[in-house]
Coordinates of C-alpha atoms and ligand atoms in Angstrom, one line a residue:
X1 CA -32.3 -99.5 20.0
X2 CA -29.2 -97.4 19.9
X3 CA -27.1 -100.5 19.8
X4 CA -29.2 -101.8 16.8
X5 CA -28.8 -98.4 15.0
X6 CA -25.1 -98.6 15.6
X7 CA -25.0 -102.1 14.3
X8 CA -26.9 -101.2 11.2
X9 CA -24.7 -98.0 10.6
X10 CA -21.6 -100.2 11.1
X11 CA -23.0 -102.7 8.5
X12 CA -23.8 -99.9 6.0
X13 CA -20.3 -98.4 6.5
X14 CA -18.8 -101.9 6.1
X15 CA -20.9 -102.4 2.9
X16 CA -19.6 -99.1 1.5
X17 CA -16.0 -100.2 2.5
X18 CA -16.6 -103.6 0.9
X19 CA -17.6 -101.9 -2.3
X20 CA -15.0 -99.1 -2.5
X21 CA -12.2 -101.2 -0.9
X22 CA -11.7 -103.6 -3.9
X23 CA -12.0 -100.7 -6.4
X24 CA -9.3 -98.7 -4.6
X25 CA -7.2 -101.9 -4.2
X26 CA -7.5 -102.6 -7.9
X27 CA -6.2 -99.0 -8.6
X28 CA -3.3 -99.7 -6.3
X29 CA -2.7 -103.1 -7.8
X30 CA -2.8 -101.7 -11.3
X31 CA -0.2 -99.1 -10.3
X32 CA 2.0 -101.7 -8.8
X33 CA 1.5 -103.9 -11.9
X34 CA 2.6 -101.1 -14.2
X35 CA 5.7 -100.5 -12.0
X36 CA 6.6 -104.2 -12.1
X37 CA 6.2 -104.3 -15.9
X38 CA 8.4 -101.1 -16.1
X39 CA 11.1 -102.8 -14.0
X40 CA 10.9 -106.1 -15.8
X41 CA 11.1 -104.3 -19.2
X42 CA 14.2 -102.3 -17.9
X43 CA 15.9 -105.5 -16.7
X44 CA 15.4 -107.0 -20.2
X45 CA 17.0 -103.9 -21.6
X46 CA 20.0 -104.2 -19.2
X47 CA 20.5 -107.8 -20.3
X48 CA 20.5 -106.7 -24.0
X49 CA 23.0 -104.0 -23.1
X50 CA 25.3 -106.3 -21.3
X51 CA 25.2 -108.7 -24.3
X52 CA 26.5 -105.9 -26.5
X53 CA 29.2 -105.0 -24.0
X54 CA 30.2 -108.7 -23.9
X55 CA 30.3 -108.9 -27.6
X56 CA 32.4 -105.8 -28.1
X57 CA 34.9 -107.1 -25.4
X58 CA 34.9 -110.5 -27.0
X59 CA 35.9 -108.9 -30.4
X60 CA 38.7 -106.9 -28.8
X61 CA 40.2 -110.0 -27.2
X62 CA 39.8 -112.1 -30.3
X63 CA 41.5 -109.4 -32.4
X64 CA 44.4 -109.2 -30.0
X65 CA 45.0 -113.0 -30.1
X66 CA 44.9 -112.8 -34.0
X67 CA 47.6 -110.2 -33.8
X68 CA 49.7 -112.2 -31.4
X69 CA 49.7 -115.1 -33.8
X70 CA 51.8 -113.4 -36.4
X71 CA 55.5 -114.2 -35.8
X72 CA 58.5 -112.0 -36.7
X73 CA 59.8 -108.7 -35.6
X74 CA 57.8 -105.8 -34.4
X75 CA 56.3 -103.6 -37.2
X76 CA 57.2 -106.0 -39.9
X77 CA 55.2 -105.8 -43.1
X78 CA 53.5 -109.1 -42.2
X79 CA 52.5 -107.8 -38.8
X80 CA 51.1 -104.5 -40.2
X81 CA 49.2 -106.4 -42.9
X82 CA 47.6 -108.7 -40.3
X83 CA 46.8 -105.6 -38.2
X84 CA 45.1 -104.0 -41.2
X85 CA 43.1 -107.2 -41.8
X86 CA 42.0 -107.2 -38.2
X87 CA 40.8 -103.6 -38.3
X88 CA 38.9 -104.4 -41.5
X89 CA 37.4 -107.7 -40.2
X90 CA 36.4 -106.8 -36.6
X91 CA 33.6 -104.3 -36.8
X92 CA 34.3 -102.7 -33.4
X93 CA 38.1 -102.6 -33.6
X94 CA 39.2 -99.1 -34.7
X95 CA 43.0 -99.8 -34.8
X96 CA 45.5 -102.5 -33.9
X97 CA 49.3 -102.3 -33.6
X98 CA 52.3 -102.5 -31.4
X99 CA 53.7 -100.5 -28.5
X100 CA 56.8 -100.6 -26.3
X101 CA 58.6 -98.5 -23.7
X102 CA 55.6 -96.3 -23.1
X103 CA 55.3 -95.4 -26.8
X104 CA 53.2 -96.3 -29.8
X105 CA 55.4 -98.1 -32.3
X106 CA 53.2 -98.8 -35.3
X107 CA 49.7 -99.5 -36.6
X108 CA 47.8 -99.4 -39.9
X109 CA 46.3 -96.1 -38.8
X110 CA 49.4 -94.4 -37.4
X111 CA 51.9 -96.0 -39.8
X112 CA 55.5 -96.6 -38.4
X113 CA 55.8 -94.0 -35.6
X114 CA 58.9 -95.4 -33.9
X115 CA 60.8 -92.1 -34.4
X116 CA 57.9 -89.9 -33.4
X117 CA 57.8 -90.6 -29.7
X118 CA 54.0 -90.8 -29.4
X119 CA 53.7 -91.4 -25.7
X120 CA 51.4 -94.1 -24.3
X121 CA 50.7 -93.5 -20.5
X122 CA 50.6 -96.4 -18.0
X123 CA 47.4 -98.5 -18.2
X124 CA 44.4 -97.9 -16.0
X125 CA 44.2 -101.6 -15.1
X126 CA 46.4 -104.7 -15.3
X127 CA 44.7 -108.1 -15.2
X128 CA 46.3 -111.1 -13.5
X129 CA 46.7 -112.9 -16.8
X130 CA 48.8 -110.1 -18.4
X131 CA 46.2 -107.8 -20.1
X132 CA 46.5 -104.1 -19.9
X133 CA 43.5 -101.8 -20.2
X134 CA 43.5 -98.1 -21.0
X135 CA 40.2 -96.4 -20.5
X136 CA 39.5 -93.2 -22.4
X137 CA 42.8 -93.3 -24.3
X138 CA 43.2 -90.5 -26.9
X139 CA 44.7 -91.5 -30.3
X140 CA 47.9 -89.6 -31.0
X141 CA 46.2 -88.5 -34.3
X142 CA 42.9 -87.2 -32.9
X143 CA 41.6 -85.3 -29.8
X144 CA 38.0 -86.0 -30.7
X145 CA 37.6 -89.6 -29.8
X146 CA 38.6 -91.5 -26.7
X147 CA 39.1 -95.2 -27.2
X148 CA 39.4 -98.2 -24.9
X149 CA 42.7 -99.9 -25.6
X150 CA 43.5 -103.5 -24.6
X151 CA 47.1 -104.6 -24.9
X152 CA 49.3 -107.6 -24.2
X153 CA 52.9 -108.6 -24.9
X154 CA 53.5 -105.4 -27.0
X155 CA 50.4 -105.6 -29.1
X156 CA 47.2 -103.6 -28.6
X157 CA 43.7 -103.1 -30.1
X158 CA 41.7 -99.9 -29.8
X159 CA 37.9 -99.9 -29.6
X160 CA 35.6 -96.9 -29.7
X161 CA 34.1 -96.7 -26.3
X162 CA 30.8 -95.5 -27.8
X163 CA 30.3 -99.0 -29.4
X164 CA 29.8 -100.4 -25.8
X165 CA 26.7 -98.3 -25.3
X166 CA 25.2 -97.4 -28.7
X167 CA 22.4 -99.9 -28.7
X168 CA 19.4 -98.9 -30.8
X169 CA 16.7 -97.9 -28.4
X170 CA 13.7 -95.7 -29.5
X171 CA 13.3 -94.6 -25.9
X172 CA 17.0 -93.6 -25.8
X173 CA 17.5 -94.9 -22.3
X174 CA 21.1 -94.2 -21.1
X175 CA 23.6 -97.0 -20.6
X176 CA 26.8 -97.1 -18.7
X177 CA 29.3 -99.9 -19.1
X178 CA 31.4 -100.7 -16.0
X179 CA 34.7 -102.5 -15.5
X180 CA 33.5 -104.6 -12.6
X181 CA 36.9 -105.4 -11.1
X182 CA 37.5 -101.7 -10.3
X183 CA 34.0 -100.3 -10.5
X184 CA 35.2 -97.8 -13.1
X185 CA 33.3 -96.4 -16.0
X186 CA 34.3 -97.8 -19.4
X187 CA 31.7 -96.1 -21.5
X188 CA 28.5 -94.0 -21.1
X189 CA 25.7 -92.8 -23.4
X190 CA 26.1 -89.2 -24.6
X191 CA 24.5 -86.8 -22.2
X192 CA 24.2 -89.2 -19.2
X193 CA 25.5 -88.2 -15.8
X194 CA 28.5 -90.5 -14.9
X195 CA 28.2 -89.9 -11.2
X196 CA 24.5 -90.8 -11.2
X197 CA 25.0 -94.0 -13.2
X198 CA 28.0 -95.0 -11.0
X199 CA 26.0 -94.4 -7.9
X200 CA 23.2 -96.6 -9.3
X201 CA 25.7 -99.3 -10.1
X202 CA 27.1 -99.2 -6.6
X203 CA 23.6 -99.7 -5.2
X204 CA 22.9 -102.5 -7.6
X205 CA 20.2 -100.4 -9.2
X206 CA 18.2 -99.9 -5.9
X207 CA 18.2 -96.1 -5.9
X208 CA 15.0 -94.4 -4.6
X209 CA 13.8 -91.8 -7.2
X210 CA 10.4 -90.3 -8.0
X211 CA 11.5 -90.1 -11.6
X212 CA 13.7 -93.1 -12.6
X213 CA 14.1 -96.8 -12.3
X214 CA 17.6 -98.3 -12.6
X215 CA 18.7 -101.8 -13.5
X216 CA 22.1 -103.5 -13.6
X217 CA 23.3 -106.6 -15.4
X218 CA 26.6 -108.5 -15.2
X219 CA 28.5 -110.3 -18.0
X220 CA 28.8 -114.0 -17.2
X221 CA 32.2 -114.3 -19.0
X222 CA 34.0 -110.9 -18.7
X223 CA 34.6 -108.5 -15.8
X224 CA 32.1 -106.0 -17.3
X225 CA 28.6 -105.0 -16.4
X226 CA 26.1 -102.3 -17.3
X227 CA 23.7 -100.0 -15.5
X228 CA 20.7 -98.6 -17.3
X229 CA 18.0 -96.1 -16.5
X230 CA 14.4 -95.4 -17.6
X231 CA 11.7 -93.0 -16.5
X232 CA 8.7 -94.1 -14.4
X233 CA 5.7 -95.1 -16.5
X234 CA 7.9 -96.0 -19.4
X235 CA 5.4 -98.4 -20.8
X236 CA 2.7 -95.7 -20.3
X237 CA 1.0 -97.0 -23.4
X238 CA 0.0 -100.1 -21.5
X239 CA -1.3 -98.2 -18.5
X240 CA -5.0 -97.8 -19.6
X241 CA -5.2 -101.5 -20.5
X242 CA -3.7 -102.6 -17.2
X243 CA -6.0 -100.2 -15.4
X244 CA -9.1 -101.4 -17.1
X245 CA -8.2 -105.0 -16.5
X246 CA -7.6 -104.5 -12.8
X247 CA -10.4 -102.0 -12.4
X248 CA -12.9 -104.5 -13.9
X249 CA -11.8 -107.1 -11.3
X250 CA -12.1 -104.5 -8.6
X251 CA -15.6 -103.4 -9.7
X252 CA -16.8 -107.0 -9.9
X253 CA -15.4 -108.0 -6.5
X254 CA -16.6 -104.6 -5.0
X255 CA -20.1 -105.1 -6.4
X256 CA -20.3 -108.7 -5.1
X257 CA -19.2 -107.7 -1.6
X258 CA -21.5 -104.7 -1.7
X259 CA -24.4 -106.9 -2.7
X260 CA -23.6 -109.3 0.2
X261 CA -23.4 -106.3 2.6
X262 CA -26.7 -105.0 1.2
X263 CA -28.3 -108.4 1.8
X264 CA -26.9 -108.4 5.3
X265 CA -28.2 -104.9 6.1
X266 CA -31.7 -105.6 4.6
X267 CA -31.8 -108.8 6.6
X268 CA -30.9 -106.9 9.7
X269 CA -33.7 -104.5 9.0
X270 CA -36.2 -107.2 8.2
X271 CA -39.1 -107.9 10.6
X272 CA -38.0 -111.5 11.5
X273 CA -34.4 -110.2 12.2
X274 CA -35.9 -107.4 14.4
X275 CA -38.0 -109.9 16.3
X276 CA -35.0 -112.2 16.8
X277 CA -33.0 -109.3 18.1
X278 CA -35.9 -108.3 20.5
X279 CA -36.2 -111.9 21.8
X280 CA -32.4 -112.2 22.3
X281 CA -32.4 -108.9 24.3
X282 CA -35.5 -110.1 26.2
X283 CA -37.4 -107.0 25.1
X284 CA -40.7 -109.0 24.9
X285 CA -43.0 -108.5 27.8
X286 CA -45.7 -110.8 29.3
X287 CA -49.1 -109.7 30.6
X288 CA -51.7 -111.8 32.4
X289 CA -55.5 -112.0 31.8
X290 CA -57.6 -113.5 34.5
X291 CA -59.7 -116.6 34.0
X292 CA -62.8 -116.6 36.3
X293 CA -65.3 -119.1 37.6
X294 CA -68.6 -118.2 35.8
X295 CA -70.7 -119.1 38.8
X296 CA -69.2 -116.6 41.2
X297 CA -66.7 -114.5 39.1
X298 CA -63.8 -115.6 41.3
X299 CA -60.4 -115.7 39.6
X300 CA -58.9 -119.2 39.4
X301 CA -55.9 -118.5 37.2
X302 CA -54.5 -116.3 34.5
X303 CA -53.3 -116.7 30.9
X304 CA -49.9 -115.4 30.0
X305 CA -49.9 -113.3 26.8
X306 CA -46.9 -111.8 25.1
X307 CA -46.6 -108.1 24.3
X308 CA -44.0 -106.3 22.1
X309 CA -43.6 -102.6 21.7
X310 CA -41.4 -101.5 18.9
X311 CA -40.5 -97.9 18.4
X312 CA -43.4 -96.9 20.6
X313 CA -45.9 -99.0 18.7
X314 CA -47.5 -102.1 20.1
X315 CA -47.3 -105.1 17.6
X316 CA -50.1 -107.5 17.7
X317 CA -49.2 -111.0 19.0
X318 CA -51.4 -112.4 16.2
X319 CA -48.8 -111.0 13.8
X320 CA -45.4 -111.6 15.4
X321 CA -46.2 -115.0 16.9
X322 CA -46.9 -116.2 13.4
X323 CA -43.7 -114.6 12.2
X324 CA -41.8 -116.3 15.0
X325 CA -43.4 -119.6 14.0
X326 CA -42.4 -119.2 10.4
X327 CA -38.8 -118.2 11.3
X328 CA -37.7 -120.8 13.9
X329 CA -38.1 -118.2 16.6
X330 CA -41.1 -119.6 18.4
X331 CA -39.0 -121.9 20.8
X332 CA -36.9 -119.0 22.1
X333 CA -40.1 -116.9 22.4
X334 CA -41.9 -119.6 24.4
X335 CA -38.8 -120.1 26.6
X336 CA -38.7 -116.3 27.2
X337 CA -42.4 -116.2 28.2
X338 CA -41.9 -119.2 30.6
X339 CA -38.8 -117.5 32.1
X340 CA -40.6 -114.1 32.6
X341 CA -43.8 -115.7 33.9
X342 CA -42.0 -117.8 36.5
X343 CA -39.9 -114.7 37.6
X344 CA -43.0 -112.4 37.8
X345 CA -45.6 -114.8 39.2
X346 CA -43.4 -117.4 41.0
X347 CA -44.0 -116.0 44.5
X348 CA -47.7 -115.7 43.8
X349 CA -48.0 -119.2 42.6
X350 CA -46.1 -120.6 45.5
X351 CA -48.3 -118.7 48.0
X352 CA -51.5 -119.7 46.2
X353 CA -51.4 -123.5 45.3
X354 CA -54.8 -123.4 43.7
X355 CA -53.9 -120.6 41.4
X356 CA -52.5 -121.3 38.0
X357 CA -51.0 -119.7 34.9
X358 CA -51.6 -121.0 31.4
X359 CA -48.9 -120.6 28.7
X360 CA -49.6 -120.6 25.0
X361 CA -47.4 -123.0 23.0
X362 CA -47.0 -123.7 19.3
X363 CA -46.7 -126.8 17.2
X364 CA -42.9 -126.8 17.4
X365 CA -43.0 -126.8 21.2
X366 CA -45.2 -129.9 21.0
X367 CA -43.2 -131.7 18.4
X368 CA -40.5 -132.7 20.8
X369 CA -40.0 -133.1 24.6
X370 CA -37.6 -130.1 24.7
X371 CA -40.0 -127.6 26.2
X372 CA -41.5 -130.1 28.6
X373 CA -38.0 -130.9 29.9
X374 CA -37.2 -127.2 30.2
X375 CA -40.4 -126.6 32.1
X376 CA -39.7 -129.4 34.5
X377 CA -36.2 -128.2 35.1
X378 CA -37.4 -124.6 35.6
X379 CA -39.9 -125.7 38.2
X380 CA -37.5 -127.9 40.1
X381 CA -37.0 -126.5 43.6
X382 CA -39.3 -123.5 43.1
X383 CA -42.2 -124.9 45.1
X384 CA -44.6 -124.4 42.2
X385 CA -46.7 -127.5 41.5
X386 CA -46.9 -128.9 37.9
X387 CA -50.7 -128.4 37.8
X388 CA -50.1 -124.6 38.3
X389 CA -48.5 -124.4 34.9
X390 CA -50.9 -125.2 32.1
X391 CA -50.5 -125.6 28.5
X392 CA -52.6 -123.9 25.8
X393 CA -52.3 -125.4 22.3
X394 CA -54.3 -124.3 19.3
X395 CA -55.9 -126.7 16.9
X396 CA -53.3 -125.7 14.4
X397 CA -50.5 -127.0 16.6
X398 CA -52.3 -130.4 16.6
X399 CA -51.9 -130.8 12.9
X400 CA -49.0 -133.2 13.2
X401 CA -51.1 -135.5 15.3
X402 CA -48.7 -138.5 15.6
X403 CA -45.8 -136.7 17.2
X404 CA -48.0 -134.3 19.2
X405 CA -50.1 -137.0 20.8
X406 CA -47.1 -138.4 22.7
X407 CA -45.8 -135.1 23.8
X408 CA -49.3 -133.9 25.0
X409 CA -49.6 -137.2 27.0
X410 CA -46.2 -136.5 28.5
X411 CA -47.2 -133.0 29.6
X412 CA -50.4 -134.4 31.3
X413 CA -48.4 -137.3 32.8
X414 CA -46.0 -134.7 34.3
X415 CA -49.0 -133.0 35.9
X416 CA -49.5 -130.1 33.5
X417 CA -53.2 -129.8 32.3
X418 CA -53.5 -129.3 28.6
X419 CA -56.1 -126.9 27.0
X420 CA -57.3 -126.7 23.4
X421 CA -57.2 -123.0 22.5
X422 CA -59.4 -121.2 20.0
X423 CA -61.6 -124.3 19.7
X424 CA -63.9 -124.3 16.7
X425 CA -61.6 -122.2 14.4
X426 CA -59.4 -125.1 13.3
X427 CA -60.1 -128.3 11.6
X428 CA -60.7 -130.6 14.5
X429 CA -63.7 -132.8 14.2
X430 CA -65.3 -134.5 17.1
X431 CA -63.8 -137.8 16.2
X432 CA -60.4 -136.2 15.9
X433 CA -60.7 -134.6 19.3
X434 CA -61.6 -137.9 20.8
X435 CA -58.2 -139.3 20.0
X436 CA -56.5 -136.6 22.2
X437 CA -56.6 -136.6 26.0
X438 CA -57.1 -133.0 26.9
X439 CA -58.3 -131.3 30.1
X440 CA -60.1 -128.1 29.0
X441 CA -61.6 -126.7 25.8
X442 CA -61.4 -123.0 25.2
X443 CA -64.3 -121.8 23.0
X444 CA -63.0 -119.2 20.6
X445 CA -64.1 -115.6 21.0
X446 CA -65.8 -115.6 17.5
X447 CA -68.5 -117.9 18.9
X448 CA -68.9 -116.1 22.1
X449 CA -69.4 -112.7 20.6
X450 CA -72.4 -113.8 18.6
X451 CA -74.1 -115.4 21.4
X452 CA -77.8 -114.8 21.5
X453 CA -77.6 -113.2 18.1
X454 CA -79.3 -114.6 15.0
X455 CA -76.2 -115.6 13.1
X456 CA -74.7 -118.9 11.9
X457 CA -71.9 -118.9 14.5
X458 CA -74.4 -118.4 17.3
X459 CA -75.9 -121.7 16.4
X460 CA -72.5 -123.4 16.7
X461 CA -71.7 -122.4 20.3
X462 CA -74.4 -124.6 21.9
X463 CA -73.1 -127.6 19.9
X464 CA -69.5 -127.0 21.0
X465 CA -70.7 -126.8 24.6
X466 CA -72.8 -129.9 24.3
X467 CA -69.9 -131.8 22.7
X468 CA -67.5 -130.8 25.5
X469 CA -70.0 -132.0 28.0
X470 CA -70.2 -135.3 26.1
X471 CA -66.4 -135.6 26.2
X472 CA -66.4 -134.7 29.9
X473 CA -64.0 -131.8 29.5
X474 CA -64.3 -128.4 31.2
X475 CA -64.9 -125.3 29.2
X476 CA -63.5 -121.8 29.2
X477 CA -65.3 -119.2 27.1
X478 CA -63.0 -116.7 25.6
X479 CA -63.8 -113.1 24.9
X480 CA -66.7 -112.6 27.2
X481 CA -67.5 -108.9 27.0
X482 CA -70.9 -108.6 28.6
X483 CA -73.0 -109.8 31.5
X484 CA -75.5 -111.1 29.1
X485 CA -73.0 -113.4 27.5
X486 CA -71.8 -114.5 30.9
X487 CA -75.4 -115.3 31.9
X488 CA -76.1 -117.3 28.7
X489 CA -72.9 -119.3 29.1
X490 CA -73.5 -120.0 32.8
X491 CA -77.0 -121.1 31.8
X492 CA -75.5 -123.6 29.3
X493 CA -73.3 -125.1 32.0
X494 CA -70.0 -123.5 30.9
X495 CA -67.7 -123.4 34.0
X496 CA -65.1 -120.7 33.3
X497 CA -64.8 -117.4 31.4
X498 CA -62.1 -115.0 30.3
X499 CA -62.8 -111.6 28.7
X500 CA -62.9 -107.9 29.1
X501 CA -66.2 -108.1 31.0
X502 CA -64.0 -109.3 33.9
X503 CA -60.5 -107.9 33.1
X504 CA -58.1 -107.2 30.3
X505 CA -54.6 -108.6 30.3
X506 CA -52.4 -106.8 32.9
X507 CA -48.8 -106.4 34.0
X508 CA -47.8 -108.0 37.3
X509 CA -48.4 -105.0 39.6
X510 CA -51.8 -104.3 38.2
X511 CA -52.7 -108.0 38.3
X512 CA -51.8 -108.3 42.0
X513 CA -54.0 -105.3 42.8
X514 CA -56.9 -106.7 40.7
X515 CA -56.6 -110.1 42.3
X516 CA -56.7 -108.5 45.8
X517 CA -60.0 -106.8 44.9
X518 CA -61.4 -110.0 43.3
X519 CA -60.6 -112.0 46.5
X520 CA -62.0 -109.2 48.7
X521 CA -65.3 -109.2 46.7
X522 CA -65.6 -112.9 47.6
X523 CA -65.1 -112.2 51.2
X524 CA -61.8 -113.9 51.2
X525 CA -58.4 -112.8 52.5
X526 CA -56.5 -110.4 50.3
X527 CA -54.5 -112.2 47.7
X528 CA -52.4 -114.4 48.0
X529 CA -54.7 -117.0 49.5
X530 CA -53.7 -118.8 52.6
X531 CA -51.8 -122.0 52.1
X532 CA -54.5 -124.3 53.5
X533 CA -56.7 -123.8 50.5
X534 CA -56.8 -126.6 48.0
X535 CA -58.4 -127.0 44.6
Ligands
C2E1 P1 -55.4 -116.5 22.6 O1 -54.4 -117.5 23.2 O2 -56.7 -117.1 22.2 O3 -55.5 -115.3 23.6 C1 -56.6 -114.6 23.8 C2 -56.7 -113.4 23.1 O4 -58.0 -112.8 23.1 C3 -55.7 -112.4 23.6 O5 -55.2 -111.6 22.5 C4 -56.5 -111.5 24.5 O6 -56.0 -110.3 24.7 C5 -57.8 -111.5 23.7 N1 -59.0 -111.2 24.5 C6 -59.2 -111.7 25.7 N2 -60.5 -111.3 26.1 C7 -61.0 -110.5 25.1 C8 -62.2 -109.9 25.0 O7 -63.1 -109.9 25.8 N3 -62.5 -109.2 23.8 C9 -61.5 -109.2 22.8 N4 -61.8 -108.6 21.7 N5 -60.3 -109.8 22.9 C10 -60.1 -110.5 24.1 P2 -53.8 -111.3 22.3 O8 -53.1 -111.1 23.6 O9 -53.8 -110.3 21.2 O10 -53.2 -112.6 21.7 C11 -53.6 -113.1 20.5 C12 -53.1 -114.5 20.3 O11 -51.7 -114.5 20.2 C13 -53.4 -115.4 21.4 O12 -54.7 -115.9 21.3 C14 -52.4 -116.5 21.1 O13 -52.9 -117.4 20.1 C15 -51.2 -115.8 20.7 N6 -50.3 -115.6 21.8 C16 -50.3 -114.7 22.8 N7 -49.3 -114.9 23.6 C17 -48.6 -116.0 23.1 C18 -47.5 -116.7 23.6 O14 -46.9 -116.4 24.6 N8 -47.1 -117.8 22.8 C19 -47.8 -118.2 21.7 N9 -47.4 -119.3 21.1 N10 -48.9 -117.5 21.3 C20 -49.3 -116.4 22.0
MG2 MG1 -54.5 -118.8 24.6
MG3 MG1 -57.8 -118.4 22.4

């Protein structure tokens, strides 16, 4: 029982888990979904930022080659006019001019400063194809702004570094533009921490933080890249929608699994499932009720009857045998009764060859040769004769006459006498009965209990008895409770009886004692009988 309670508790726990699991999983998935959307959105922002960086760089290089194209001496009017056009035409170019010997020479913004000795420090970076790059270069005219200057062959252009990172973004996510060849910072959004952004760049954006996500993007044409940052839950506005979507899925899956688990638990708790469980654990017992010879009261055999006690309560076989029949459990039940009967009465049967046990079977056991084969195999080598194991079949089990007839014939051919149980309660007519070869007819208790009373059923009993005599089959009267009934039956030529007047159904030990007394009262050896006796 404890195992069963454990099983049911485990099922209930599993059911709860099956319900809660998907809901919790959906919360986790929703959280991951929001994170993925956050990251994806940030990657898109990084791509936009690198396009801007690319564009600004492109303008600087284009402006420089426009300036290179003007022939003539340095700081000529033509050159300065071209430079002025460039500053005007290229949106991001702040100034364009010439330099030489570590000094600014002239530009539209500075004018001709060849005599002023405005120093130009060595560049921060020289490319293989002759470009020089000054990062954070202050104009000789202003301390306020630091430009990025790109120069080649004595010409330069200056670009405001802020234009690399001043993308319009309502969320104001910081951007840092990086010169990828050296990993140096070219420009950064106001207020952002250069060390933090450079660190994120170095780790390709994979920096663990409770607060921020980072993403990087590279230009496909220039040695520039960007790193951007956004807070967790950036798309917080979407979070309730995402949560509701995933939670609905979680609740539906959870409810479905919960329902399945509920069905499983209720099935486990159902009566057929409990019976199945009891049969599988061999918790069904067998007791034996003596069948006696009416003339002298001597016991000639017993009927095996099942008993099931569940939670201290005895369940009627009338109830659970029917449940077993309706739930494909009757075959395992019949098998268990046979197995227990042979184990408990085997020695007694071997020592008393005239003694027998009758086993109740159901329609399913008579529909195929399965039970007969099992019975034969079980008796093999035991020393028990086939005639010592008899078959009791109710009229109900004869309903499917065609298949049953062959199986009953096979039981008889194998040496097992066949009894019709509860005769008179079913639908058998005399002519129907004639088509079956059977050995004994058991008159149902309901006819016996009204014997000698003035009721309709008491009128039926003499007819059944007369009919059995006609058919030349022996009779066992069931449910004999009084000496008067026994006398009446004996008088009518009924050979055998079974009932509380003689004995109730008993477990093996009690039966052995009872049989000893029964034998002794007939002046015979104590049970078992000696082996010379024959039927
Ligand atoms: P049944 O085969 O006709 O068995 C006789 C029933 O009458 C038994 O009831 C027995 O205890 C009861 N009985 C015997 N003498 C008296 C008496 O003098 N007075 C009264 N009032 N009752 C008496 P039980 O054991 O409750 O079994 C009921 C039925 O359950 C059986 O009727 C049989 O149809 C079925 N059954 C029992 N064991 C098995 C089994 O192993 N397999 C199958 N398929 N059915 C079984
Ligand atoms: Mg019976
Ligand atoms: Mg009966």
